[in-house]
CSV table of C-alpha atoms and ligand atoms in Angstrom, one decimal:
chain,number,residue,atom,x,y,z
U,27,UNK,CA,0.0,0.0,0.0
U,28,UNK,CA,1.4,3.4,-1.0
U,29,UNK,CA,1.8,5.9,1.8
U,30,UNK,CA,-0.8,8.7,2.2
U,31,UNK,CA,0.5,12.3,2.3
U,32,UNK,CA,-2.0,15.1,3.2
U,33,UNK,CA,-1.2,18.7,2.5
U,34,UNK,CA,-3.4,21.7,3.2
U,35,UNK,CA,-3.6,25.0,1.3
U,36,UNK,CA,-4.1,28.2,3.3
U,37,UNK,CA,-7.9,28.5,2.7
U,38,UNK,CA,-9.1,26.5,5.7
U,39,UNK,CA,-6.4,25.3,8.1
U,40,UNK,CA,-8.9,24.3,10.8
U,41,UNK,CA,-10.7,21.9,8.5
U,42,UNK,CA,-7.4,20.4,7.3
U,43,UNK,CA,-6.2,19.9,10.8
U,44,UNK,CA,-9.5,18.2,11.8
U,45,UNK,CA,-9.4,15.9,8.7
U,46,UNK,CA,-5.8,14.9,9.6
U,47,UNK,CA,-6.8,14.2,13.2
U,48,UNK,CA,-9.7,11.9,12.0
U,49,UNK,CA,-7.3,10.1,9.6
U,50,UNK,CA,-4.6,10.0,12.4
U,51,UNK,CA,-2.0,11.2,9.9
U,52,UNK,CA,0.3,14.2,10.1
U,53,UNK,CA,-0.4,17.3,8.1
U,54,UNK,CA,2.6,17.7,5.8
U,55,UNK,CA,4.2,21.2,5.7
U,56,UNK,CA,3.8,23.6,2.8
U,57,UNK,CA,5.9,26.7,2.1
U,58,UNK,CA,4.1,29.5,0.2
U,59,UNK,CA,6.1,32.4,-1.1
U,60,UNK,CA,4.9,35.6,-2.7
U,61,UNK,CA,7.5,37.4,-4.9
U,62,UNK,CA,7.8,41.1,-5.5
U,63,UNK,CA,5.9,40.8,-8.7
U,64,UNK,CA,3.0,39.2,-6.8
U,65,UNK,CA,3.5,35.7,-8.2
U,66,UNK,CA,3.1,32.8,-5.9
U,67,UNK,CA,5.4,29.8,-5.4
U,68,UNK,CA,4.6,26.7,-3.5
U,69,UNK,CA,7.0,24.1,-2.0
U,70,UNK,CA,5.7,20.9,-0.6
U,71,UNK,CA,8.1,20.2,2.2
U,72,UNK,CA,7.6,16.5,2.5
U,73,UNK,CA,8.4,13.6,0.2
U,74,UNK,CA,5.7,13.0,-2.4
U,75,UNK,CA,7.5,10.3,-4.5
U,76,UNK,CA,5.1,7.4,-5.2
U,77,UNK,CA,2.8,8.7,-2.4
U,78,UNK,CA,-1.0,9.0,-2.6
U,79,UNK,CA,-1.2,12.8,-2.2
U,80,UNK,CA,-4.3,14.6,-0.9
U,81,UNK,CA,-4.4,18.4,-1.2
U,82,UNK,CA,-7.1,20.0,0.8
U,83,UNK,CA,-8.2,23.5,-0.4
U,84,UNK,CA,-11.6,25.1,-0.3
U,85,UNK,CA,-12.3,27.6,-3.1
U,86,UNK,CA,-13.5,30.3,-0.7
U,87,UNK,CA,-12.6,34.0,-0.5
U,88,UNK,CA,-10.1,35.0,-1.8
U,89,UNK,CA,-11.1,32.4,-4.4
U,90,UNK,CA,-8.6,33.3,-7.1
U,91,UNK,CA,-5.7,33.2,-4.7
U,92,UNK,CA,-6.8,29.9,-3.2
U,93,UNK,CA,-7.3,28.5,-6.7
U,94,UNK,CA,-3.8,29.4,-7.9
U,95,UNK,CA,-2.4,28.0,-4.7
U,96,UNK,CA,-4.2,24.7,-5.3
U,97,UNK,CA,-3.0,24.6,-8.9
U,98,UNK,CA,0.6,25.2,-7.8
U,99,UNK,CA,0.4,22.6,-5.1
U,100,UNK,CA,-1.0,20.0,-7.6
U,101,UNK,CA,1.8,21.0,-10.0
U,102,UNK,CA,4.4,20.6,-7.3
U,103,UNK,CA,3.1,17.2,-6.3
U,104,UNK,CA,3.0,15.9,-9.9
U,105,UNK,CA,6.5,17.3,-10.4
U,106,UNK,CA,7.7,15.5,-7.3
U,107,UNK,CA,6.5,12.1,-8.7
U,108,UNK,CA,3.4,11.6,-6.6
U,109,UNK,CA,1.7,8.3,-7.5
U,110,UNK,CA,-1.7,10.1,-7.5
U,111,UNK,CA,-2.8,13.7,-6.8
U,112,UNK,CA,-6.2,14.0,-5.2
U,113,UNK,CA,-7.7,17.5,-4.8
U,114,UNK,CA,-10.1,17.7,-1.8
U,115,UNK,CA,-12.2,20.8,-2.5
U,116,UNK,CA,-14.9,21.1,0.2
U,117,UNK,CA,-16.5,24.1,-1.6
U,118,UNK,CA,-16.0,24.4,-5.3
U,119,UNK,CA,-17.1,28.0,-5.8
U,120,UNK,CA,-16.9,28.0,-9.5
U,121,UNK,CA,-19.7,25.4,-9.7
U,122,UNK,CA,-22.2,28.3,-9.9
U,123,UNK,CA,-20.7,29.3,-13.3
U,124,UNK,CA,-22.1,26.2,-15.1
U,125,UNK,CA,-24.1,27.4,-18.1
U,126,UNK,CA,-24.2,30.0,-20.9
U,127,UNK,CA,-27.3,31.9,-19.8
U,128,UNK,CA,-26.2,35.3,-21.3
U,129,UNK,CA,-24.3,36.0,-24.5
U,130,UNK,CA,-20.4,35.9,-24.5
U,131,UNK,CA,-20.1,34.8,-20.8
U,132,UNK,CA,-17.4,32.5,-19.4
U,133,UNK,CA,-18.3,29.1,-17.9
U,134,UNK,CA,-15.9,29.1,-15.0
U,135,UNK,CA,-17.0,25.7,-13.6
U,136,UNK,CA,-15.7,23.9,-16.7
U,137,UNK,CA,-12.6,26.0,-17.1
U,138,UNK,CA,-11.4,25.6,-13.5
U,139,UNK,CA,-12.1,21.8,-13.8
U,140,UNK,CA,-9.8,21.7,-16.9
U,141,UNK,CA,-7.2,23.8,-15.1
U,142,UNK,CA,-7.1,21.4,-12.2
U,143,UNK,CA,-6.5,18.5,-14.5
U,144,UNK,CA,-3.9,20.4,-16.5
U,145,UNK,CA,-2.1,21.1,-13.1
U,146,UNK,CA,-1.9,17.4,-12.4
U,147,UNK,CA,-5.0,16.6,-10.4
U,148,UNK,CA,-5.9,12.9,-10.9
U,149,UNK,CA,-9.1,12.8,-8.8
U,150,UNK,CA,-11.4,15.2,-7.0
U,151,UNK,CA,-13.3,14.9,-3.8
U,152,UNK,CA,-15.9,17.6,-3.2
U,153,UNK,CA,-19.2,18.3,-1.4
U,154,UNK,CA,-22.5,19.5,-2.7
U,155,UNK,CA,-21.7,21.0,-6.1
U,156,UNK,CA,-24.1,23.8,-7.0
U,157,UNK,CA,-25.7,21.5,-9.6
U,158,UNK,CA,-25.0,17.8,-9.9
U,159,UNK,CA,-24.1,18.0,-13.6
U,160,UNK,CA,-21.0,20.1,-12.8
U,161,UNK,CA,-19.5,16.7,-11.9
U,162,UNK,CA,-19.4,16.0,-15.6
U,163,UNK,CA,-17.1,19.0,-16.2
U,164,UNK,CA,-14.2,17.0,-14.8
U,165,UNK,CA,-12.4,14.6,-17.1
U,166,UNK,CA,-11.0,12.8,-14.0
U,167,UNK,CA,-13.0,10.8,-11.4
U,168,UNK,CA,-15.0,12.9,-8.9
U,169,UNK,CA,-16.4,11.7,-5.6
U,170,UNK,CA,-19.3,14.1,-4.9
U,171,UNK,CA,-20.4,13.9,-1.3
U,172,UNK,CA,-23.3,15.7,0.3
U,173,UNK,CA,-24.0,16.8,3.9
U,174,UNK,CA,-27.6,15.6,4.2
U,175,UNK,CA,-26.6,13.0,6.8
U,176,UNK,CA,-25.0,15.7,9.0
U,177,UNK,CA,-27.9,18.2,8.5
U,178,UNK,CA,-30.6,15.5,9.1
U,179,UNK,CA,-28.8,14.3,12.2
U,180,UNK,CA,-29.0,17.9,13.6
U,181,UNK,CA,-32.7,18.3,12.8
U,182,UNK,CA,-33.6,14.9,14.2
U,183,UNK,CA,-33.1,16.5,17.7
U,184,UNK,CA,-35.9,18.9,17.0
U,185,UNK,CA,-39.7,18.5,17.2
U,186,UNK,CA,-40.5,17.7,13.6
U,187,UNK,CA,-44.2,16.8,14.2
U,188,UNK,CA,-45.4,19.8,12.2
U,189,UNK,CA,-42.4,20.4,9.9
U,190,UNK,CA,-41.9,20.7,6.2
U,191,UNK,CA,-38.7,21.0,4.2
U,192,UNK,CA,-38.7,23.8,1.6
U,193,UNK,CA,-36.2,24.1,-1.3
U,194,UNK,CA,-35.9,27.7,-2.6
U,195,UNK,CA,-35.9,26.5,-6.2
U,196,UNK,CA,-36.8,23.5,-8.3
U,197,UNK,CA,-33.1,22.8,-9.1
U,198,UNK,CA,-32.5,21.9,-5.5
U,199,UNK,CA,-35.8,20.2,-4.9
U,200,UNK,CA,-34.4,16.7,-5.5
U,201,UNK,CA,-31.8,17.1,-2.7
U,202,UNK,CA,-34.4,18.7,-0.5
U,203,UNK,CA,-36.7,15.7,-1.1
U,204,UNK,CA,-33.9,13.3,-0.2
U,205,UNK,CA,-33.3,15.3,3.0
U,206,UNK,CA,-37.1,15.3,3.8
U,207,UNK,CA,-37.1,11.5,3.2
U,208,UNK,CA,-34.4,11.1,5.8
U,209,UNK,CA,-36.5,13.0,8.3
U,210,UNK,CA,-39.9,11.5,7.2
U,211,UNK,CA,-41.2,14.9,6.2
U,212,UNK,CA,-43.1,16.4,3.3
U,213,UNK,CA,-41.3,18.7,0.9
U,214,UNK,CA,-42.2,21.9,-1.0
U,215,UNK,CA,-40.2,24.1,-3.4
U,216,UNK,CA,-40.1,27.7,-4.6
U,217,UNK,CA,-40.4,28.8,-8.2
U,218,UNK,CA,-37.3,31.0,-8.3
U,219,UNK,CA,-35.8,33.1,-11.0
U,220,UNK,CA,-32.4,34.7,-10.5
U,221,UNK,CA,-32.2,38.2,-12.0
U,222,UNK,CA,-28.6,39.0,-10.9
U,223,UNK,CA,-26.2,38.0,-8.2
U,224,UNK,CA,-28.1,40.2,-5.8
U,225,UNK,CA,-31.7,39.9,-7.0
U,226,UNK,CA,-34.0,36.8,-7.2
U,227,UNK,CA,-37.7,36.5,-7.5
U,228,UNK,CA,-39.7,33.6,-6.0
U,229,UNK,CA,-43.1,33.9,-7.5
U,230,UNK,CA,-44.8,30.8,-5.9
U,231,UNK,CA,-44.3,28.0,-3.5
U,232,UNK,CA,-45.3,24.6,-4.7
U,233,UNK,CA,-46.5,22.6,-1.7
U,234,UNK,CA,-48.3,23.3,1.6
U,235,UNK,CA,-46.4,25.5,4.2
U,236,UNK,CA,-49.3,27.3,6.0
U,237,UNK,CA,-49.2,26.7,9.7
U,238,UNK,CA,-46.0,24.5,9.4
U,239,UNK,CA,-42.6,24.7,10.9
U,240,UNK,CA,-40.4,25.2,7.8
U,241,UNK,CA,-36.9,24.0,7.3
U,242,UNK,CA,-35.4,25.8,4.3
U,243,UNK,CA,-32.7,23.7,2.7
U,244,UNK,CA,-30.2,25.1,0.1
U,245,UNK,CA,-26.8,24.2,-1.1
U,246,UNK,CA,-25.3,27.5,-0.1
U,247,UNK,CA,-26.1,30.9,1.4
U,248,UNK,CA,-24.0,33.6,-0.1
U,249,UNK,CA,-25.5,37.1,0.2
U,250,UNK,CA,-28.7,35.5,1.5
U,251,UNK,CA,-30.7,37.1,-1.3
U,252,UNK,CA,-32.5,33.8,-2.0
U,253,UNK,CA,-33.4,33.0,1.6
U,254,UNK,CA,-34.6,36.6,2.2
U,255,UNK,CA,-36.9,36.4,-0.8
U,256,UNK,CA,-38.1,33.0,0.3
U,257,UNK,CA,-38.8,34.2,3.9
U,258,UNK,CA,-41.1,36.8,2.5
U,259,UNK,CA,-43.1,34.2,0.5
U,260,UNK,CA,-43.2,31.8,3.4
U,261,UNK,CA,-44.6,34.5,5.8
U,262,UNK,CA,-47.2,35.6,3.3
U,263,UNK,CA,-48.3,32.0,3.1
U,264,UNK,CA,-48.5,31.6,6.9
U,265,UNK,CA,-45.5,29.5,7.9
U,266,UNK,CA,-45.5,29.1,11.7
U,267,UNK,CA,-41.7,29.1,12.2
U,268,UNK,CA,-38.7,29.0,9.9
U,269,UNK,CA,-35.3,27.4,10.3
U,270,UNK,CA,-32.5,27.7,7.6
U,271,UNK,CA,-30.0,25.0,6.7
U,272,UNK,CA,-27.4,24.8,4.0
U,273,UNK,CA,-24.1,23.0,3.3
U,274,UNK,CA,-21.9,26.0,2.3
U,275,UNK,CA,-22.3,28.9,4.8
U,276,UNK,CA,-20.5,31.7,2.9
U,277,UNK,CA,-22.5,34.5,4.5
U,278,UNK,CA,-21.2,37.4,2.3
U,279,UNK,CA,-22.2,41.0,3.0
U,280,UNK,CA,-23.0,40.3,6.6
U,281,UNK,CA,-25.7,37.8,5.7
U,282,UNK,CA,-25.4,35.9,8.9
U,283,UNK,CA,-26.4,38.9,11.1
U,284,UNK,CA,-29.1,39.9,8.7
U,285,UNK,CA,-30.5,36.4,8.6
U,286,UNK,CA,-30.4,36.1,12.4
U,287,UNK,CA,-32.2,39.4,12.7
U,288,UNK,CA,-34.9,38.1,10.2
U,289,UNK,CA,-36.6,36.1,13.0
U,290,UNK,CA,-35.5,32.7,11.8
U,291,UNK,CA,-35.4,30.1,14.7
U,292,UNK,CA,-32.0,28.8,13.8
U,293,UNK,CA,-29.3,28.7,11.0
U,294,UNK,CA,-27.4,25.5,10.4
U,295,UNK,CA,-24.5,25.0,8.0
U,296,UNK,CA,-21.3,22.9,7.7
U,297,UNK,CA,-17.7,24.0,7.9
U,298,UNK,CA,-16.8,23.6,4.2
U,299,UNK,CA,-16.0,27.3,4.4
U,300,UNK,CA,-14.2,29.0,7.3
U,301,UNK,CA,-16.6,31.2,9.2
U,302,UNK,CA,-15.5,34.8,10.0
U,303,UNK,CA,-18.4,35.4,12.4
U,304,UNK,CA,-20.3,33.6,15.1
U,305,UNK,CA,-23.9,34.0,16.2
U,306,UNK,CA,-26.0,32.3,18.9
U,307,UNK,CA,-28.5,31.2,16.3
U,308,UNK,CA,-25.8,29.5,14.2
U,309,UNK,CA,-24.8,25.9,14.4
U,310,UNK,CA,-21.8,24.7,12.4
U,311,UNK,CA,-21.7,21.0,11.7
U,312,UNK,CA,-18.4,19.4,10.8
U,313,UNK,CA,-17.9,17.6,7.5
U,314,UNK,CA,-14.3,16.6,8.6
U,315,UNK,CA,-15.4,13.0,9.6
U,316,UNK,CA,-17.1,12.4,6.3
U,317,UNK,CA,-14.2,13.8,4.3
U,318,UNK,CA,-11.7,11.8,6.3
U,319,UNK,CA,-13.8,8.6,5.8
U,320,UNK,CA,-14.0,9.3,2.1
U,321,UNK,CA,-10.2,10.0,1.9
U,322,UNK,CA,-9.5,6.8,3.7
U,323,UNK,CA,-11.8,4.8,1.3
U,324,UNK,CA,-10.3,6.4,-1.8
U,325,UNK,CA,-6.8,5.6,-0.5
U,326,UNK,CA,-7.8,2.0,0.3
U,327,UNK,CA,-9.7,1.5,-3.0
U,328,UNK,CA,-13.0,1.0,-1.2
U,329,UNK,CA,-16.5,2.2,-2.3
U,330,UNK,CA,-17.2,5.8,-1.5
U,331,UNK,CA,-20.7,6.0,-3.0
U,332,UNK,CA,-22.0,3.3,-0.7
U,333,UNK,CA,-21.3,5.5,2.2
U,334,UNK,CA,-22.8,8.7,0.9
U,335,UNK,CA,-25.8,7.6,-1.3
U,336,UNK,CA,-28.7,10.1,-1.4
L,417,LIG,C1,-28.5,29.3,-6.2
L,417,LIG,O1,-29.1,29.0,-7.2
L,417,LIG,C2,-28.1,28.5,-5.1
L,417,LIG,O2,-28.8,27.3,-5.0
L,417,LIG,C3,-28.3,29.3,-3.8
L,417,LIG,O3,-29.6,29.6,-3.6
L,417,LIG,C4,-27.5,30.6,-4.0
L,417,LIG,O4,-26.2,30.3,-4.4
L,417,LIG,C5,-27.5,31.4,-2.8
L,417,LIG,O5,-26.9,32.7,-3.0
L,417,LIG,P1,-27.5,33.9,-2.3
L,417,LIG,O6,-27.5,33.6,-0.8
L,417,LIG,O7,-26.6,35.1,-2.6
L,417,LIG,O8,-28.9,34.2,-2.8
């Protein structure tokens, strides 16, 4: 069996440390240098030759810096004769750029997938891509996990006798339905149209929410525009209480405080992105055990999908 070598980029050191602790392996050191011309250079400071190398880097703010760092780390591992280079990307931010929905726009999700492979990445492990078909942008194997098990585990501790799961849009309704099934709950979905990064319209809710305790489930909360629009519709339709859950808690533009002030009962996310702020209404669930288990299975050539099936 080839030795495992785990390196972490600078995007989310706490998650890397937690994953290494679960795997009971040391985190290998990385030296990052920035030159006077602003170019970066990475040196992996531990032997990679014939190792199964895992590089953990979340594509979170500053996304471009973290992306280049990941590309350079993959290049360095390949150049150091790694047996296999695995990119562990808990949040793949460019997944939101997945279609040509305006003339002459870039499709970053596909381009970044190609860049990773060009840099030497042989395999990707990621969580909750914005849309499942982004998986197909990669020409190397992708293990695509979700956090429904962790999120469902949290809500099982709540009184769910009157609860309903609501997806903000039809695109995420399949995942919301899978989540609802885990909890034995009904599901509803919003009819959402995104006008711009900061404007969405939800014109209707398909399903019964009146008098119910709603759990909103989305893949990510960025500015919170989607959730705020959904809160308005749910209140108009007489929802009794509203909790909010997502995998990627990005909380741009002070979204966490604004959401907490919007009279939601609680906000639940995972730690795929490092959180800059805390709030008494916020619970952060760790995906480190799931990622560590997946890394261990990938390394040992065991099934990953059997662990994380919807
Ligand atoms: C978009 O379609 C996604 O599923 C999320 O709803 C979206 O990324 C959330 O972004 P924001 O919080 O800025 O509305």
